[in-house]
Amino acid sequence: MKEKVLVTGGTGFIGSHTAVELQQEGFEVIIVDNFTNSEPFVAGRIEAITGIKPIVEPFDMCDAARLDELFVRHRGISAAIHFAALKSVGESVLKPLEYYRNNIISLLNLMASMKSHKCNALVFSSSCTVYGQPDRLPVTESDPVRPAISPYGNTKQICEEIIADTAMAQPGSLNAISLRYFNPIGAHPSALIGELPRGVPENLVPYITQTAIGLRSELSIYGNDYNTPDGTAIRDYLHVVDLAKAHVTALKRLLYGINKTQYEVFNLGTGKGVSVLEAITSFERVSGIKLPYRIAPRREGDIEKIWADPSLANRELAWKTVSSLDDAMLTAWNWEKELRKKTGK
Ligand code: UFG
């Protein structure tokens, strides 16, 4: 019998890539998604890649009764990976209550149902945003968590704390891992799934690919006066397929009971910092397109530089990134081209 895994937000960017990897590793995937920031057709794309149709339950995780009823119907769910969340930093500043309500209540509902149905393995989608601007780089898991700049970032910190407290309070009944992602980019090599930003993208790579395809007239580089070699901000960009694979490894760690404590945290990044200008150069190299850009003022809330020390994940999860920045840019570009071919937009 296949092990059943609940993937909340499983048609989103990272969720869909993880659903693919899970199915390819022999897990039965049950997705809950309300499609606030994704499209129902993604389930068909997961099937096209893996040959297996994931079960999709279309509802909002804030609906506790429906969630609990799902656990009854799909008896024997052994683990959950929780992606479902609102994730726009800027929007969260304008709509803090919506962010706190959605991101925290959905986690509380999930954990309550997991407890009632004796599902005791949880992988949580966290972010390097919890570190703010670290004093030293690369940043390790033992570096301090700093006060969040946005409500979005705060929800990640609060959720981590809720999970940590619960796991520590109930030895044996909850084992959990928070995965702190750095900057996930790229798309599946099939170009069947990828990032689907609604409206004007906030993140760098979808903005680059939409500019290259002609949807946007130029890219704004937010600041070239940072204290970095070329003056632009530095991030640790990792390929979404590498990131997805880390979820499978983390999940197996919990299911096989090889976790060292009830609650663990891992940084997921390449360990290499890349500037905005270097990211653009990589895109131009793989696409052969010269990208129109201009220097704009710094974006409020942005940090200057961050990259991961991924050695804990390298060692404990036996995981490391294998795709290069160029690979990630090329897959993001192929995905953008496929998407526009199909939608004609
Ligand atoms: N950038 C531009 N122009 C753009 C978009 C982004 O110059 O049009 C720059 C940003 O200023 C930043 C870099 O590209 O220096 C990366 O920006 P992203 O928006 O792609 O990513 P962030 O690092 O700002 O955000 C990511 C995640 C968030 C998370 C945050 C925490 O997307 O979910 O890291 O630091 F909260």
CSV table of C-alpha atoms and ligand atoms in Angstrom, one decimal:
chain,number,residue,atom,x,y,z
A,1,MET,CA,0.0,0.0,0.0
A,2,LYS,CA,1.2,3.5,-0.9
A,3,GLU,CA,1.9,5.8,2.0
A,4,LYS,CA,-0.6,8.7,1.9
A,5,VAL,CA,0.7,12.3,2.1
A,6,LEU,CA,-1.4,15.4,2.4
A,7,VAL,CA,0.0,18.3,0.4
A,8,THR,CA,-1.7,21.6,1.2
A,9,GLY,CA,-1.2,24.2,-1.5
A,10,GLY,CA,-0.2,21.3,-3.8
A,11,THR,CA,-1.1,23.1,-7.0
A,12,GLY,CA,1.1,26.1,-6.2
A,13,PHE,CA,4.7,26.7,-7.4
A,14,ILE,CA,6.7,24.7,-4.9
A,15,GLY,CA,3.7,22.4,-4.0
A,16,SER,CA,3.2,21.2,-7.5
A,17,HIS,CA,6.9,20.4,-8.0
A,18,THR,CA,6.9,18.5,-4.7
A,19,ALA,CA,3.7,16.6,-5.6
A,20,VAL,CA,5.5,15.4,-8.7
A,21,GLU,CA,8.6,14.2,-6.8
A,22,LEU,CA,6.4,12.5,-4.2
A,23,GLN,CA,4.4,10.6,-6.8
A,24,GLN,CA,7.6,9.6,-8.5
A,25,GLU,CA,8.9,8.3,-5.2
A,26,GLY,CA,5.8,6.1,-4.8
A,27,PHE,CA,3.7,8.2,-2.4
A,28,GLU,CA,0.0,8.7,-2.8
A,29,VAL,CA,-0.6,12.5,-3.0
A,30,ILE,CA,-3.8,14.2,-1.7
A,31,ILE,CA,-3.8,17.9,-2.5
A,32,VAL,CA,-5.9,20.5,-0.7
A,33,ASP,CA,-6.0,23.8,-2.5
A,34,ASN,CA,-8.5,26.7,-2.9
A,35,PHE,CA,-6.7,28.0,-6.0
A,36,THR,CA,-6.3,31.5,-4.6
A,37,ASN,CA,-2.9,31.7,-6.1
A,38,SER,CA,-2.8,28.7,-8.5
A,39,GLU,CA,-4.9,27.1,-11.3
A,40,PRO,CA,-6.9,23.8,-11.3
A,41,PHE,CA,-5.2,22.7,-14.6
A,42,VAL,CA,-1.9,22.2,-12.6
A,43,ALA,CA,-3.3,18.8,-11.4
A,44,GLY,CA,-3.6,17.6,-15.0
A,45,ARG,CA,0.0,18.7,-15.6
A,46,ILE,CA,1.2,16.7,-12.6
A,47,GLU,CA,-0.6,13.7,-14.1
A,48,ALA,CA,1.0,14.4,-17.5
A,49,ILE,CA,4.5,14.3,-15.9
A,50,THR,CA,4.0,11.4,-13.6
A,51,GLY,CA,1.3,9.3,-15.2
A,52,ILE,CA,-0.7,9.5,-11.9
A,53,LYS,CA,-3.6,11.8,-11.2
A,54,PRO,CA,-3.2,13.3,-7.8
A,55,ILE,CA,-6.4,13.5,-5.6
A,56,VAL,CA,-7.4,17.2,-5.4
A,57,GLU,CA,-9.7,18.5,-2.7
A,58,PRO,CA,-10.7,22.0,-3.7
A,59,PHE,CA,-11.4,23.9,-0.4
A,60,ASP,CA,-9.9,26.5,1.9
A,61,MET,CA,-7.7,25.2,4.8
A,62,CYS,CA,-9.5,27.7,7.1
A,63,ASP,CA,-12.5,25.4,6.8
A,64,ALA,CA,-11.8,23.1,9.8
A,65,ALA,CA,-14.8,20.9,9.3
A,66,ARG,CA,-14.0,20.1,5.7
A,67,LEU,CA,-10.4,19.4,6.5
A,68,ASP,CA,-11.3,17.1,9.3
A,69,GLU,CA,-13.8,15.3,7.1
A,70,LEU,CA,-11.0,14.8,4.5
A,71,PHE,CA,-8.9,13.0,7.1
A,72,VAL,CA,-11.9,10.7,7.8
A,73,ARG,CA,-12.5,10.0,4.1
A,74,HIS,CA,-8.8,9.4,3.3
A,75,ARG,CA,-8.1,7.2,6.3
A,76,GLY,CA,-4.5,6.6,7.1
A,77,ILE,CA,-2.8,9.8,5.9
A,78,SER,CA,0.6,9.4,7.5
A,79,ALA,CA,2.2,12.8,6.9
A,80,ALA,CA,1.5,16.4,5.7
A,81,ILE,CA,3.5,18.9,3.9
A,82,HIS,CA,2.0,22.4,4.5
A,83,PHE,CA,2.6,24.9,1.7
A,84,ALA,CA,-0.9,26.5,1.6
A,85,ALA,CA,-0.3,30.2,2.5
A,86,LEU,CA,-0.6,33.7,1.2
A,87,LYS,CA,2.9,34.8,0.3
A,88,SER,CA,3.2,38.3,-1.0
A,89,VAL,CA,5.3,40.5,1.2
A,90,GLY,CA,3.9,43.8,-0.1
A,91,GLU,CA,0.2,42.6,0.0
A,92,SER,CA,0.7,41.4,3.6
A,93,VAL,CA,1.6,45.0,4.7
A,94,LEU,CA,-1.7,46.2,3.2
A,95,LYS,CA,-3.8,43.3,4.4
A,96,PRO,CA,-2.2,42.1,7.7
A,97,LEU,CA,-5.4,40.5,9.1
A,98,GLU,CA,-6.0,38.5,6.0
A,99,TYR,CA,-2.4,37.2,6.2
A,100,TYR,CA,-2.6,36.3,9.9
A,101,ARG,CA,-6.0,34.8,9.6
A,102,ASN,CA,-5.2,32.7,6.5
A,103,ASN,CA,-1.7,31.5,7.3
A,104,ILE,CA,-2.2,30.9,11.0
A,105,ILE,CA,-5.7,29.4,11.1
A,106,SER,CA,-4.9,27.0,8.2
A,107,LEU,CA,-1.9,25.7,10.2
A,108,LEU,CA,-3.9,25.4,13.4
A,109,ASN,CA,-6.7,23.5,11.6
A,110,LEU,CA,-4.2,21.2,10.0
A,111,MET,CA,-2.4,20.4,13.3
A,112,ALA,CA,-5.7,19.8,15.1
A,113,SER,CA,-6.9,17.3,12.5
A,114,MET,CA,-3.5,15.7,12.4
A,115,LYS,CA,-3.7,15.2,16.1
A,116,SER,CA,-7.2,13.7,16.1
A,117,HIS,CA,-6.3,11.4,13.3
A,118,LYS,CA,-2.9,10.4,14.6
A,119,CYS,CA,-1.0,11.7,11.7
A,120,ASN,CA,2.3,12.7,13.3
A,121,ALA,CA,4.7,13.9,10.6
A,122,LEU,CA,4.7,17.5,9.4
A,123,VAL,CA,7.0,19.3,7.0
A,124,PHE,CA,6.5,23.1,7.0
A,125,SER,CA,7.2,25.5,4.3
A,126,SER,CA,9.3,28.3,6.0
A,127,SER,CA,11.5,31.0,4.7
A,128,CYS,CA,14.9,32.6,5.1
A,129,THR,CA,12.9,35.7,5.8
A,130,VAL,CA,13.0,34.7,9.5
A,131,TYR,CA,16.7,35.7,9.6
A,132,GLY,CA,16.1,39.3,8.5
A,133,GLN,CA,19.5,40.8,7.5
A,134,PRO,CA,22.0,38.5,9.3
A,135,ASP,CA,25.1,39.9,10.8
A,136,ARG,CA,27.3,37.2,9.3
A,137,LEU,CA,27.1,35.2,6.1
A,138,PRO,CA,26.4,32.5,5.2
A,139,VAL,CA,23.5,32.1,7.6
A,140,THR,CA,23.2,29.0,9.7
A,141,GLU,CA,20.1,27.5,11.4
A,142,SER,CA,21.5,28.6,14.8
A,143,ASP,CA,21.7,32.2,13.8
A,144,PRO,CA,19.1,34.4,15.5
A,145,VAL,CA,15.6,34.8,14.2
A,146,ARG,CA,14.9,38.6,13.9
A,147,PRO,CA,11.7,40.6,14.2
A,148,ALA,CA,9.9,40.3,11.0
A,149,ILE,CA,9.6,43.3,8.7
A,150,SER,CA,6.3,42.2,7.1
A,151,PRO,CA,3.1,40.5,8.4
A,152,TYR,CA,3.9,37.7,5.9
A,153,GLY,CA,7.4,37.2,7.4
A,154,ASN,CA,5.8,37.3,10.9
A,155,THR,CA,3.3,34.5,9.9
A,156,LYS,CA,6.3,32.3,9.0
A,157,GLN,CA,7.9,32.9,12.4
A,158,ILE,CA,4.7,32.4,14.3
A,159,CYS,CA,3.9,29.2,12.5
A,160,GLU,CA,7.4,27.9,13.2
A,161,GLU,CA,6.9,28.6,16.9
A,162,ILE,CA,3.5,26.9,16.9
A,163,ILE,CA,4.9,23.8,15.4
A,164,ALA,CA,8.0,23.8,17.6
A,165,ASP,CA,6.0,24.2,20.8
A,166,THR,CA,3.5,21.5,19.8
A,167,ALA,CA,6.2,19.0,18.8
A,168,MET,CA,8.1,19.6,22.0
A,169,ALA,CA,5.0,19.3,24.1
A,170,GLN,CA,3.8,16.0,22.7
A,171,PRO,CA,6.8,13.7,22.4
A,172,GLY,CA,6.0,11.0,20.0
A,173,SER,CA,2.8,12.4,18.7
A,174,LEU,CA,4.2,15.1,16.5
A,175,ASN,CA,7.5,15.1,14.6
A,176,ALA,CA,8.1,18.2,12.4
A,177,ILE,CA,10.6,19.8,10.2
A,178,SER,CA,10.6,23.5,9.1
A,179,LEU,CA,12.4,24.0,5.8
A,180,ARG,CA,13.7,27.6,5.4
A,181,TYR,CA,13.9,28.2,1.7
A,182,PHE,CA,16.1,30.8,0.2
A,183,ASN,CA,15.0,32.0,-3.3
A,184,PRO,CA,13.3,29.2,-5.3
A,185,ILE,CA,13.3,29.8,-9.0
A,186,GLY,CA,13.1,27.8,-12.3
A,187,ALA,CA,10.5,25.3,-13.4
A,188,HIS,CA,10.1,21.6,-14.2
A,189,PRO,CA,12.3,20.5,-17.1
A,190,SER,CA,9.1,19.3,-18.9
A,191,ALA,CA,7.9,23.0,-18.9
A,192,LEU,CA,4.5,21.7,-17.8
A,193,ILE,CA,4.5,23.3,-14.4
A,194,GLY,CA,6.2,26.4,-13.1
A,195,GLU,CA,5.6,29.7,-11.4
A,196,LEU,CA,2.2,31.3,-12.2
A,197,PRO,CA,2.2,34.8,-10.7
A,198,ARG,CA,-1.1,36.7,-10.6
A,199,GLY,CA,-0.9,40.2,-12.1
A,200,VAL,CA,2.4,42.0,-12.0
A,201,PRO,CA,5.1,39.7,-10.6
A,202,GLU,CA,6.9,40.8,-7.4
A,203,ASN,CA,9.7,38.3,-7.7
A,204,LEU,CA,12.8,38.8,-9.8
A,205,VAL,CA,12.7,35.7,-12.1
A,206,PRO,CA,9.1,35.9,-13.3
A,207,TYR,CA,9.6,39.6,-13.9
A,208,ILE,CA,12.6,38.8,-16.0
A,209,THR,CA,10.9,36.2,-18.1
A,210,GLN,CA,7.8,38.3,-18.6
A,211,THR,CA,10.0,41.2,-19.7
A,212,ALA,CA,11.8,39.0,-22.1
A,213,ILE,CA,8.6,37.7,-23.6
A,214,GLY,CA,7.3,41.2,-24.1
A,215,LEU,CA,4.6,41.4,-21.4
A,216,ARG,CA,6.6,44.1,-19.5
A,217,SER,CA,8.6,46.9,-21.1
A,218,GLU,CA,11.6,46.7,-18.8
A,219,LEU,CA,12.9,45.3,-15.5
A,220,SER,CA,13.6,47.7,-12.6
A,221,ILE,CA,16.6,46.8,-10.6
A,222,TYR,CA,15.8,47.8,-7.1
A,223,GLY,CA,19.0,49.6,-6.0
A,224,ASN,CA,22.6,49.5,-7.2
A,225,ASP,CA,24.1,51.2,-4.2
A,226,TYR,CA,24.2,48.3,-1.8
A,227,ASN,CA,27.4,47.3,-0.2
A,228,THR,CA,28.0,44.4,-2.6
A,229,PRO,CA,30.6,43.9,-5.4
A,230,ASP,CA,28.4,45.2,-8.2
A,231,GLY,CA,26.1,47.3,-5.9
A,232,THR,CA,23.0,45.1,-6.5
A,233,ALA,CA,21.4,43.0,-3.8
A,234,ILE,CA,22.5,39.4,-3.3
A,235,ARG,CA,20.3,36.3,-2.8
A,236,ASP,CA,20.7,32.5,-2.9
A,237,TYR,CA,18.6,31.3,-5.8
A,238,LEU,CA,17.9,27.5,-5.9
A,239,HIS,CA,16.1,25.4,-8.5
A,240,VAL,CA,12.6,24.5,-7.5
A,241,VAL,CA,13.1,20.9,-8.5
A,242,ASP,CA,16.1,20.6,-6.1
A,243,LEU,CA,13.9,22.3,-3.4
A,244,ALA,CA,11.0,19.8,-4.1
A,245,LYS,CA,13.3,16.9,-3.7
A,246,ALA,CA,14.4,18.2,-0.2
A,247,HIS,CA,10.7,17.9,0.9
A,248,VAL,CA,10.7,14.2,0.0
A,249,THR,CA,13.9,13.6,1.9
A,250,ALA,CA,12.6,15.5,4.9
A,251,LEU,CA,9.4,13.6,4.8
A,252,LYS,CA,11.2,10.2,4.7
A,253,ARG,CA,13.3,11.3,7.7
A,254,LEU,CA,10.2,11.8,9.7
A,255,LEU,CA,8.4,8.7,8.5
A,256,TYR,CA,11.5,6.5,9.0
A,257,GLY,CA,12.1,8.0,12.5
A,258,ILE,CA,15.6,9.1,11.7
A,259,ASN,CA,15.0,12.7,12.9
A,260,LYS,CA,17.2,13.7,15.8
A,261,THR,CA,14.7,15.7,17.7
A,262,GLN,CA,10.9,16.2,17.5
A,263,TYR,CA,11.4,19.5,15.8
A,264,GLU,CA,14.1,20.3,13.3
A,265,VAL,CA,15.0,23.2,11.1
A,266,PHE,CA,17.0,23.2,7.8
A,267,ASN,CA,18.2,25.9,5.5
A,268,LEU,CA,17.6,25.0,1.8
A,269,GLY,CA,19.9,26.9,-0.5
A,270,THR,CA,22.9,26.5,-2.7
A,271,GLY,CA,25.3,28.3,-0.4
A,272,LYS,CA,26.2,30.7,-3.1
A,273,GLY,CA,25.2,34.4,-3.2
A,274,VAL,CA,24.2,35.8,-6.6
A,275,SER,CA,23.5,39.5,-7.4
A,276,VAL,CA,20.6,40.9,-9.4
A,277,LEU,CA,23.0,41.8,-12.2
A,278,GLU,CA,24.5,38.3,-12.2
A,279,ALA,CA,21.0,36.8,-12.3
A,280,ILE,CA,20.2,38.9,-15.3
A,281,THR,CA,23.5,38.0,-17.0
A,282,SER,CA,22.7,34.3,-16.5
A,283,PHE,CA,19.2,34.8,-18.0
A,284,GLU,CA,20.7,36.6,-21.0
A,285,ARG,CA,23.3,33.9,-21.5
A,286,VAL,CA,20.8,31.0,-21.6
A,287,SER,CA,18.0,32.8,-23.5
A,288,GLY,CA,20.2,34.8,-26.0
A,289,ILE,CA,17.9,37.8,-25.2
A,290,LYS,CA,19.2,41.2,-24.1
A,291,LEU,CA,17.0,42.2,-21.3
A,292,PRO,CA,15.9,45.9,-21.1
A,293,TYR,CA,16.4,47.2,-17.5
A,294,ARG,CA,16.9,50.4,-15.6
A,295,ILE,CA,18.2,51.1,-12.1
A,296,ALA,CA,15.4,52.1,-9.7
A,297,PRO,CA,15.4,53.1,-6.1
A,298,ARG,CA,15.8,50.3,-3.4
A,299,ARG,CA,12.5,48.4,-2.6
A,300,GLU,CA,11.3,49.0,0.9
A,301,GLY,CA,11.8,46.1,3.2
A,302,ASP,CA,14.5,44.5,1.0
A,303,ILE,CA,17.7,43.3,2.7
A,304,GLU,CA,21.1,43.8,1.2
A,305,LYS,CA,22.4,40.3,1.1
A,306,ILE,CA,21.7,36.8,2.2
A,307,TRP,CA,22.9,33.3,1.3
A,308,ALA,CA,22.6,30.0,3.1
A,309,ASP,CA,24.9,27.7,4.9
A,310,PRO,CA,23.2,24.5,3.7
A,311,SER,CA,25.7,22.2,5.4
A,312,LEU,CA,23.2,20.9,7.9
A,313,ALA,CA,20.8,19.8,5.2
A,314,ASN,CA,23.7,18.5,3.1
A,315,ARG,CA,24.7,16.3,6.0
A,316,GLU,CA,21.5,15.3,7.8
A,317,LEU,CA,19.1,15.1,4.8
A,318,ALA,CA,21.9,13.9,2.4
A,319,TRP,CA,20.5,16.7,0.1
A,320,LYS,CA,22.2,19.3,-1.9
A,321,THR,CA,21.3,21.4,-4.9
A,322,VAL,CA,22.4,19.9,-8.2
A,323,SER,CA,21.1,22.5,-10.7
A,324,SER,CA,23.0,25.6,-11.7
A,325,LEU,CA,21.7,29.1,-11.9
A,326,ASP,CA,21.8,28.8,-15.7
A,327,ASP,CA,19.7,25.5,-15.5
A,328,ALA,CA,17.2,27.3,-13.4
A,329,MET,CA,17.0,30.3,-15.7
A,330,LEU,CA,16.7,28.2,-18.8
A,331,THR,CA,13.8,26.1,-17.3
A,332,ALA,CA,12.1,29.3,-16.1
A,333,TRP,CA,12.4,30.7,-19.7
A,334,ASN,CA,11.1,27.5,-21.3
A,335,TRP,CA,8.1,27.5,-18.9
A,336,GLU,CA,7.3,31.2,-19.8
A,337,LYS,CA,7.4,30.4,-23.5
A,338,GLU,CA,5.2,27.3,-23.2
A,339,LEU,CA,2.7,29.3,-21.0
A,340,ARG,CA,2.3,32.1,-23.5
A,341,LYS,CA,2.1,29.7,-26.4
A,342,LYS,CA,-0.9,28.0,-24.7
A,343,THR,CA,-2.7,31.1,-23.3
A,344,GLY,CA,-1.8,33.3,-26.2
A,345,LYS,CA,-1.2,36.2,-23.7
B,1,UFG,N1,14.3,42.6,-7.7
B,1,UFG,C1,14.5,43.6,-8.6
B,1,UFG,N2,13.5,43.8,-9.5
B,1,UFG,C2,12.3,43.2,-9.5
B,1,UFG,C3,12.1,42.2,-8.5
B,1,UFG,C4,13.1,41.9,-7.6
B,1,UFG,O1,15.6,44.2,-8.6
B,1,UFG,O2,11.5,43.5,-10.3
B,1,UFG,C5,15.4,42.3,-6.7
B,1,UFG,C6,14.9,42.5,-5.3
B,1,UFG,O3,15.1,43.8,-4.9
B,1,UFG,C7,15.9,41.5,-4.6
B,1,UFG,C8,16.0,40.4,-5.6
B,1,UFG,O4,15.7,40.9,-6.8
B,1,UFG,O5,17.1,42.1,-4.3
B,1,UFG,C9,15.1,39.2,-5.3
B,1,UFG,O6,13.8,39.6,-5.1
B,1,UFG,P1,12.6,38.7,-5.0
B,1,UFG,O7,11.3,39.5,-4.9
B,1,UFG,O8,12.6,37.7,-6.2
B,1,UFG,O9,12.9,37.8,-3.7
B,1,UFG,P2,13.1,38.4,-2.2
B,1,UFG,O10,14.4,37.9,-1.8
B,1,UFG,O11,12.7,39.8,-2.1
B,1,UFG,O12,11.9,37.6,-1.6
B,1,UFG,C10,12.1,36.3,-1.2
B,1,UFG,C11,10.7,35.5,-1.2
B,1,UFG,C12,9.8,36.0,-0.1
B,1,UFG,C13,10.5,36.1,1.2
B,1,UFG,C14,11.8,36.9,1.1
B,1,UFG,C15,12.6,37.0,2.3
B,1,UFG,O13,10.1,35.6,-2.4
B,1,UFG,O14,8.8,35.1,0.1
B,1,UFG,O15,12.6,36.3,0.1
B,1,UFG,O16,13.8,37.7,2.2
B,1,UFG,F1,9.8,36.8,2.2
